[in-house]
Coordinates of C-alpha atoms and ligand atoms in Angstrom, one line a residue:
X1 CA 77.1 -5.1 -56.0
X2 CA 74.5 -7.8 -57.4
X3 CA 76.4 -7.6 -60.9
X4 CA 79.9 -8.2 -59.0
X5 CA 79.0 -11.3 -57.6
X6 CA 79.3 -13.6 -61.3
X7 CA 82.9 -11.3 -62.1
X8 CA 84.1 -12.8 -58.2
X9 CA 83.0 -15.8 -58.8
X10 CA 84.5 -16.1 -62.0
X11 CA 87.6 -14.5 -60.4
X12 CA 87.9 -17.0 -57.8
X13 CA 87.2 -20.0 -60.2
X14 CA 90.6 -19.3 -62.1
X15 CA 92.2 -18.5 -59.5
X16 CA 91.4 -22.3 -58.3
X17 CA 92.4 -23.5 -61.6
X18 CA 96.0 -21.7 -61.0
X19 CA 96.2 -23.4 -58.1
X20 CA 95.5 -26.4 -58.7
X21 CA 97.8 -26.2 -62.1
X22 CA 100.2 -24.8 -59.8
X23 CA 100.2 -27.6 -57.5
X24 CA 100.4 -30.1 -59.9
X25 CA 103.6 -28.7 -61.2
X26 CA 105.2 -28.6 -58.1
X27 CA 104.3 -32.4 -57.1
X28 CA 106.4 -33.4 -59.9
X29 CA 109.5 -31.6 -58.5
X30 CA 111.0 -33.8 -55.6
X31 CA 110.9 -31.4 -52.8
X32 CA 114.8 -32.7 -51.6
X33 CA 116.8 -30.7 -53.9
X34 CA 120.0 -29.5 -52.2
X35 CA 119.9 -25.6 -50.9
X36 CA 123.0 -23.5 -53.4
X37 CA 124.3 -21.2 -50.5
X38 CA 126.7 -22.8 -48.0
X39 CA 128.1 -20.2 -46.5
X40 CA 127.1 -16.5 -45.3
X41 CA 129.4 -13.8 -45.1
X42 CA 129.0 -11.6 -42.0
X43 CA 130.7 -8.4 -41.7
X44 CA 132.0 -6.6 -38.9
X45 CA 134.1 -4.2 -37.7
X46 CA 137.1 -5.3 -39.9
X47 CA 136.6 -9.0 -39.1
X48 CA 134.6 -11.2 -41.8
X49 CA 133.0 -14.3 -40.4
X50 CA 131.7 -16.9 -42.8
X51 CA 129.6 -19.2 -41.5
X52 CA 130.0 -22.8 -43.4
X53 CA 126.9 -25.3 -43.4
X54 CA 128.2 -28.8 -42.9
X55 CA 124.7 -29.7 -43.4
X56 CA 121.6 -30.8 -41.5
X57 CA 121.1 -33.6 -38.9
X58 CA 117.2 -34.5 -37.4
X59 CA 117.8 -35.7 -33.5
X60 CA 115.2 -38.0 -31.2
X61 CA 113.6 -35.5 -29.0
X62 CA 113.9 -38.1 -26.5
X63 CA 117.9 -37.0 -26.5
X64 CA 116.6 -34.2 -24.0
X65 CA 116.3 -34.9 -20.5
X66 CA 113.6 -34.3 -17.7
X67 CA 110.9 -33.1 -20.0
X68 CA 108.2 -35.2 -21.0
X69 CA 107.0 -36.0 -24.1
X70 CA 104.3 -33.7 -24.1
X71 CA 106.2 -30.7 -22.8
X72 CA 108.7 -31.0 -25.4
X73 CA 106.2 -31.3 -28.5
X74 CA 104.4 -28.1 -26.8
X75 CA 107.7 -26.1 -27.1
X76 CA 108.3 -27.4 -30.7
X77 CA 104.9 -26.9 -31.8
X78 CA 105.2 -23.1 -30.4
X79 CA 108.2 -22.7 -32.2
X80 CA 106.4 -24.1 -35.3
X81 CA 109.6 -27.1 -35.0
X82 CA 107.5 -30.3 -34.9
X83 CA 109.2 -32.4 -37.5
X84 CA 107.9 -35.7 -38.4
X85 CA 111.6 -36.7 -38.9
X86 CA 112.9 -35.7 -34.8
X87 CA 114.3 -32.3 -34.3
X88 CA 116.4 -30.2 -36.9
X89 CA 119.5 -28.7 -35.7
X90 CA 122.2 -27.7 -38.1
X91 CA 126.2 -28.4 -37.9
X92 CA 127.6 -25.0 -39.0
X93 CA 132.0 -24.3 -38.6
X94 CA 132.5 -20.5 -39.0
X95 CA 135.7 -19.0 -41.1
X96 CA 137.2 -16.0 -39.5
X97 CA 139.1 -13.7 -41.7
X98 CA 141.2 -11.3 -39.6
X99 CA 143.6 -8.7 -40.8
X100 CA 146.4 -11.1 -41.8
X101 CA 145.3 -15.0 -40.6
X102 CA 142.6 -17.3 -41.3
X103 CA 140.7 -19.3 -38.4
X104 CA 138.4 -21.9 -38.9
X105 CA 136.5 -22.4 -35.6
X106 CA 135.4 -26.2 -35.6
X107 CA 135.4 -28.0 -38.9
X108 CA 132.7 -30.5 -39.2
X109 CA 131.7 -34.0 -39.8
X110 CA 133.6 -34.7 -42.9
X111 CA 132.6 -38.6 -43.7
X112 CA 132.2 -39.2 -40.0
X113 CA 128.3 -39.4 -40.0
X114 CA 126.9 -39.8 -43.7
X115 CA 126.4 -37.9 -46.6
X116 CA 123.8 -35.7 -45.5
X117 CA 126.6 -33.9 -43.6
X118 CA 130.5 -33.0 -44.4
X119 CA 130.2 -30.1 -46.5
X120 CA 132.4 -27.7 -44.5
X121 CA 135.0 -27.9 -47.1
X122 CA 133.1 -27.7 -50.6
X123 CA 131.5 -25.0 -48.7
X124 CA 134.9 -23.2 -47.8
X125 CA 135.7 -23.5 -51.3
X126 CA 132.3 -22.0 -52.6
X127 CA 132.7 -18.9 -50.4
X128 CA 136.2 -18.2 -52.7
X129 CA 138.8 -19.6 -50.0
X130 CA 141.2 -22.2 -50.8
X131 CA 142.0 -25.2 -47.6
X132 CA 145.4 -24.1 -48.0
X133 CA 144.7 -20.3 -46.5
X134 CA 143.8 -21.6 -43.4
X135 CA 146.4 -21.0 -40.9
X136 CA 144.5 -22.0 -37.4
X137 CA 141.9 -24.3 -36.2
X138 CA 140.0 -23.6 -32.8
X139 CA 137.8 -26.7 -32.2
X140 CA 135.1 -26.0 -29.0
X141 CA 136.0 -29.5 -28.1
X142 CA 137.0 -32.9 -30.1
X143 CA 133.6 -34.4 -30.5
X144 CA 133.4 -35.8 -34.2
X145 CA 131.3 -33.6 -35.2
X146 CA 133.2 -30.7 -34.3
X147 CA 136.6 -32.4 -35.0
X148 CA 136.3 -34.7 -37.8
X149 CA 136.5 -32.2 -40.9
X150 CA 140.0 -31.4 -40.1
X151 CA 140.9 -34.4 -42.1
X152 CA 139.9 -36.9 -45.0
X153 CA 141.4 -40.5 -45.0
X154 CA 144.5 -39.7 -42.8
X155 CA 144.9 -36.7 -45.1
X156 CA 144.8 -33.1 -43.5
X157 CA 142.3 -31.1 -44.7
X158 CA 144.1 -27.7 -44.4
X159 CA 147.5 -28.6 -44.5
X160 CA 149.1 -25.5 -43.3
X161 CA 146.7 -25.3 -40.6
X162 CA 147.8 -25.8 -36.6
X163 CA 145.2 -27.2 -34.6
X164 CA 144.4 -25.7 -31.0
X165 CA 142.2 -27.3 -28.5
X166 CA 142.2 -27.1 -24.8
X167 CA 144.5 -29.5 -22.3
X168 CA 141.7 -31.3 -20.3
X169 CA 139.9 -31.7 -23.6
X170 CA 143.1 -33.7 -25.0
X171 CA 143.9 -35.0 -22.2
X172 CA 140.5 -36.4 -21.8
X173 CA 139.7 -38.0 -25.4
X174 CA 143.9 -38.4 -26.5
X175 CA 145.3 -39.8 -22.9
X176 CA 145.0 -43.7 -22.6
X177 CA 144.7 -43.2 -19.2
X178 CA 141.3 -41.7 -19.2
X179 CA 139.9 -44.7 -20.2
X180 CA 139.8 -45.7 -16.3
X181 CA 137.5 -43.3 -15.9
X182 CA 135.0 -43.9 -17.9
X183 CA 131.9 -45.7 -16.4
X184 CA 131.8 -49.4 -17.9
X185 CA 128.6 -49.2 -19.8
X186 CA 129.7 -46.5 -21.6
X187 CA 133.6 -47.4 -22.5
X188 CA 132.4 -49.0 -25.6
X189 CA 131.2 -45.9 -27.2
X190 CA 134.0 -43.8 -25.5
X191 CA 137.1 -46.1 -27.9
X192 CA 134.6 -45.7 -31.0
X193 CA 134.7 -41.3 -30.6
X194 CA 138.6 -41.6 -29.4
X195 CA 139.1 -43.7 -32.7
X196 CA 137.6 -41.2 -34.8
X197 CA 138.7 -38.4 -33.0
X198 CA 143.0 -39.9 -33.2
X199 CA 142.2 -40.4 -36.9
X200 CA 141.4 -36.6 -37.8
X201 CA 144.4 -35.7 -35.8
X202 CA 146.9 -38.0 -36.7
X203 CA 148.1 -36.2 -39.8
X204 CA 148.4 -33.0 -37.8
X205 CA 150.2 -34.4 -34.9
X206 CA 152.5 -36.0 -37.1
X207 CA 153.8 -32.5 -38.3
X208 CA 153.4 -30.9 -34.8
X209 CA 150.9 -29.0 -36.3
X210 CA 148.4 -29.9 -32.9
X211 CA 149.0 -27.6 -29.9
X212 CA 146.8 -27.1 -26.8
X213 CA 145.7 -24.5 -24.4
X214 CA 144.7 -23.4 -21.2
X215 CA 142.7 -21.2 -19.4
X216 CA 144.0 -17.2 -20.0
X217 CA 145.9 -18.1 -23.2
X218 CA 145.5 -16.2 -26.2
X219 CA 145.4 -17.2 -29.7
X220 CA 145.3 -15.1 -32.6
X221 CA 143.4 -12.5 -31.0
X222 CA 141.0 -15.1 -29.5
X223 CA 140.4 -15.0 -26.0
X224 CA 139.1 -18.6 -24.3
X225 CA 136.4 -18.8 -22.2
X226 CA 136.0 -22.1 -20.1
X227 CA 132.4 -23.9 -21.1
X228 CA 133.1 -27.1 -19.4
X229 CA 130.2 -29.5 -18.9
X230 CA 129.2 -31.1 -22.5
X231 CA 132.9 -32.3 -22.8
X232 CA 135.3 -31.7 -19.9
X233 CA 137.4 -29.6 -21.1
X234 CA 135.0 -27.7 -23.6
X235 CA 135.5 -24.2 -24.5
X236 CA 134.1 -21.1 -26.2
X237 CA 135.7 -18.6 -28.2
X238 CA 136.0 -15.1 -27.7
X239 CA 137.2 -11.9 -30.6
X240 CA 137.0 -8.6 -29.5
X241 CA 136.4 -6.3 -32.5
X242 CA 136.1 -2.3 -31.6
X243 CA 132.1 -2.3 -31.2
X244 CA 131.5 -5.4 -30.1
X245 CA 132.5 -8.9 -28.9
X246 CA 131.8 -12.2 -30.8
X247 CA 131.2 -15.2 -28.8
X248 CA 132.0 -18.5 -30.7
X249 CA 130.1 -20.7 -28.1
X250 CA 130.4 -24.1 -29.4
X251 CA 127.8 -27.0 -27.6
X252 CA 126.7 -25.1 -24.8
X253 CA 123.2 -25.0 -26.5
X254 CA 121.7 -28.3 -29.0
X255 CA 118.6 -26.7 -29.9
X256 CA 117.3 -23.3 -30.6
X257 CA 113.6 -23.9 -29.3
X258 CA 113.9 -26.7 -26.0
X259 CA 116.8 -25.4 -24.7
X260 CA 116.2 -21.7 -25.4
X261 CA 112.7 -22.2 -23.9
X262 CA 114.0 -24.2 -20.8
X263 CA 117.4 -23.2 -20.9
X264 CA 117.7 -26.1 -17.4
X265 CA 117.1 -29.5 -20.2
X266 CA 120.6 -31.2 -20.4
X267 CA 121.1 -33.1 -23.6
X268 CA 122.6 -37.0 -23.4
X269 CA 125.1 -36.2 -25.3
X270 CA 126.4 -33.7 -22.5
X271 CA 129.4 -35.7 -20.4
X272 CA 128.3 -34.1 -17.6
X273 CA 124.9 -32.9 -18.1
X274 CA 124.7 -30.5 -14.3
X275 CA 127.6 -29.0 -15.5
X276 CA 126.3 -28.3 -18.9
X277 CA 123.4 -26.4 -17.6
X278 CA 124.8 -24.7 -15.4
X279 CA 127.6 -23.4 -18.2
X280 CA 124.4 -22.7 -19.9
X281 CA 122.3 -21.2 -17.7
X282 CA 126.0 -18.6 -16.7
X283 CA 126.5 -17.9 -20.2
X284 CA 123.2 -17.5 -21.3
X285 CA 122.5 -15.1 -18.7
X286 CA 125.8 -13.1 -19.9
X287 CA 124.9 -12.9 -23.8
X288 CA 121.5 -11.9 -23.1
X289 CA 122.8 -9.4 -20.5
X290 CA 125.4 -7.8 -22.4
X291 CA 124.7 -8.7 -26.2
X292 CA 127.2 -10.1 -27.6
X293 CA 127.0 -11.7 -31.2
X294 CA 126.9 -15.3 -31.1
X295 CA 128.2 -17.8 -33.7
X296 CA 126.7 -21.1 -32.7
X297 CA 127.3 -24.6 -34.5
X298 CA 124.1 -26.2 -33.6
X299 CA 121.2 -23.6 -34.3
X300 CA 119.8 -23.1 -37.5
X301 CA 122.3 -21.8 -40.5
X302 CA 124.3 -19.5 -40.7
X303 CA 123.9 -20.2 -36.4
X304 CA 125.0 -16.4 -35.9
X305 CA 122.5 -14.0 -34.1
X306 CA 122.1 -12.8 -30.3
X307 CA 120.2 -14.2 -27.5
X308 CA 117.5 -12.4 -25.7
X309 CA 115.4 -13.0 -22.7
X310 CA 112.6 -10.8 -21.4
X311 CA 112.6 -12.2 -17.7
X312 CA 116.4 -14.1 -17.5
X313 CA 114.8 -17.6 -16.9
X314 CA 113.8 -18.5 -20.3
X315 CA 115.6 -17.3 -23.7
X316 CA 114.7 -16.4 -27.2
X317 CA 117.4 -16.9 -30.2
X318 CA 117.0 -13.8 -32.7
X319 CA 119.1 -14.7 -35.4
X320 CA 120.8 -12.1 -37.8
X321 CA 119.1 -10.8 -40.5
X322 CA 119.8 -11.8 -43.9
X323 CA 122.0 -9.1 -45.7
X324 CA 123.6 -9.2 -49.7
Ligands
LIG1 ZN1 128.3 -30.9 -31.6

């Protein structure tokens, strides 16, 4: 044992100097560089869902509402997601390739919010689909982030594309009359969304290419499920393949650690933040019940997975797993 100890020692001493070569190397490579993949392909049952990466967005952890600070940076620090720059959450639009038509369900930022987000379309293209193939939009609701991509300076996106989003969210955003009632404080910020929102639609309304729904329509094979609460006249997706359902369940859920963990925390962007949790809180309670595949644009890329919970009070995401 005696005679081992110099070898170890030597061992460990190169070891070191690896390191520390090793380390000195990788300072000099700035540790921004883009990620390649985009998109992930996820089979099943005949239906191919692509999820797109629009890219990634850091939000104030004081966006939540009625935790304090320190319950908030216990949950993150559980969920090893303390980030010095806010909280990571990812803006994902998901491609669904049925037998014979091509949905995109929500479409991004496009140049609504920076260049740090807005890929959805390079990302389309990288995954070997042209804008042209698309034949139907779904958007959740018509916040920018979710509505935006349809379009790039008045120019549609996916021209052959009809857009579908639900009356009371139209009527809501698109209707001049809403405006009324709007609380005053927040009317300001209300015209800025509607002016973003009218410019990614106008080249689609212009060819009647922008339709709406209601509750117990059908569209492509998509059922709708009313979400209301974040936006009033949110909505979730539903496609029923043989085996299972898949649950496209737009901004019922911001954050895949707070409001996982205490599923109650409204977020300020939520309209109507009781509503929104108690959407949550019924849906939640549903997916984790029956297990249905979720395809979510705010939780981490590619945002598709399942949603457990061990007692039906709090909630764990359990993403898919990586498959080539
Ligand atoms: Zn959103």
């Amino acid at each position: 044992m005696k005679n081992l100890k110099p070898l170890f020692l030597a061992l460990s001493l190169s070891t070191m100097t690896i390191t520390t070569a090793q380390a000195t190397n990788y300072q000099s490579i700035q540790p921004q560089q883009k990620q390649v993949a985009g998109y992930y392909h996820y089979q099943m049952d005949g239906v191919q869902i692509t999820a797109l990466l629009d890219g990634t967005n850091f939000i104030s952890p004081s966006l939540f509402k009625n935790l304090s600070n320190e319950e908030i940076q216990n949950i993150l620090k559980k969920y090893y997601a303390d980030q010095a720059k806010g909280i990571q959450t990812s803006v994902n639009a998901f491609l669904v390739k049925n037998s014979n038509t091509l949905t995109l369900v929500d479409s991004g930022t496009a140049d609504c919010f920076g260049a740090h987000l807005g890929s959805v379309s390079t990302n389309l293209k990288a995954a070997g689909y042209q804008p042209e193939q698309v034949d139907t939009i779904l958007l959740t609701h018509l916040h920018p982030d979710h509505s935006c991509g349809v379009s790039k300076n008045g120019v549609a996106n996916f021209p052959n594309a009809t857009i579908y989003v639900a009356e009371d969210e139209a009527n809501y955003w698109l209707n001049p009359k809403s405006l009324k009632s709007i609380p005053k404080e927040k009317q300001s910020g209300y015209l800025a969304t509607t002016d973003k929102i009218k410019t990614a639609l106008a080249p689609y309304q212009a060819k009647q290419q922008f339709k709406t729904f209601k509750l117990g329509d059908q569209i492509n094979g998509f059922e709708v499920i009313s979400t209301a609460g974040h936006t009033p006249g949110h909505f979730s997706y539903k496609l029923k393949t043989p085996q299972k359902d898949v649950i496209f369940i737009g901004d019922i859920v911001h954050s895949h650690t707070i409001q996982f963990d205490r599923p109650e925390t409204a977020i300020e962007y939520d309209i109507d933040p009781e509503q929104a949790v108690q959407t949550r809180l019924k849906q939640f309670a549903d997916y984790a019940q029956n297990g249905q595949t979720i395809a979510a644009p705010h939780l981490p890329f590619p945002g598709i997975g399942h949603i457990y919970s061990q007692d039906g009070k709090s909630y764990q995401w359990m993403p898919i797993h990586f498959t080539d």
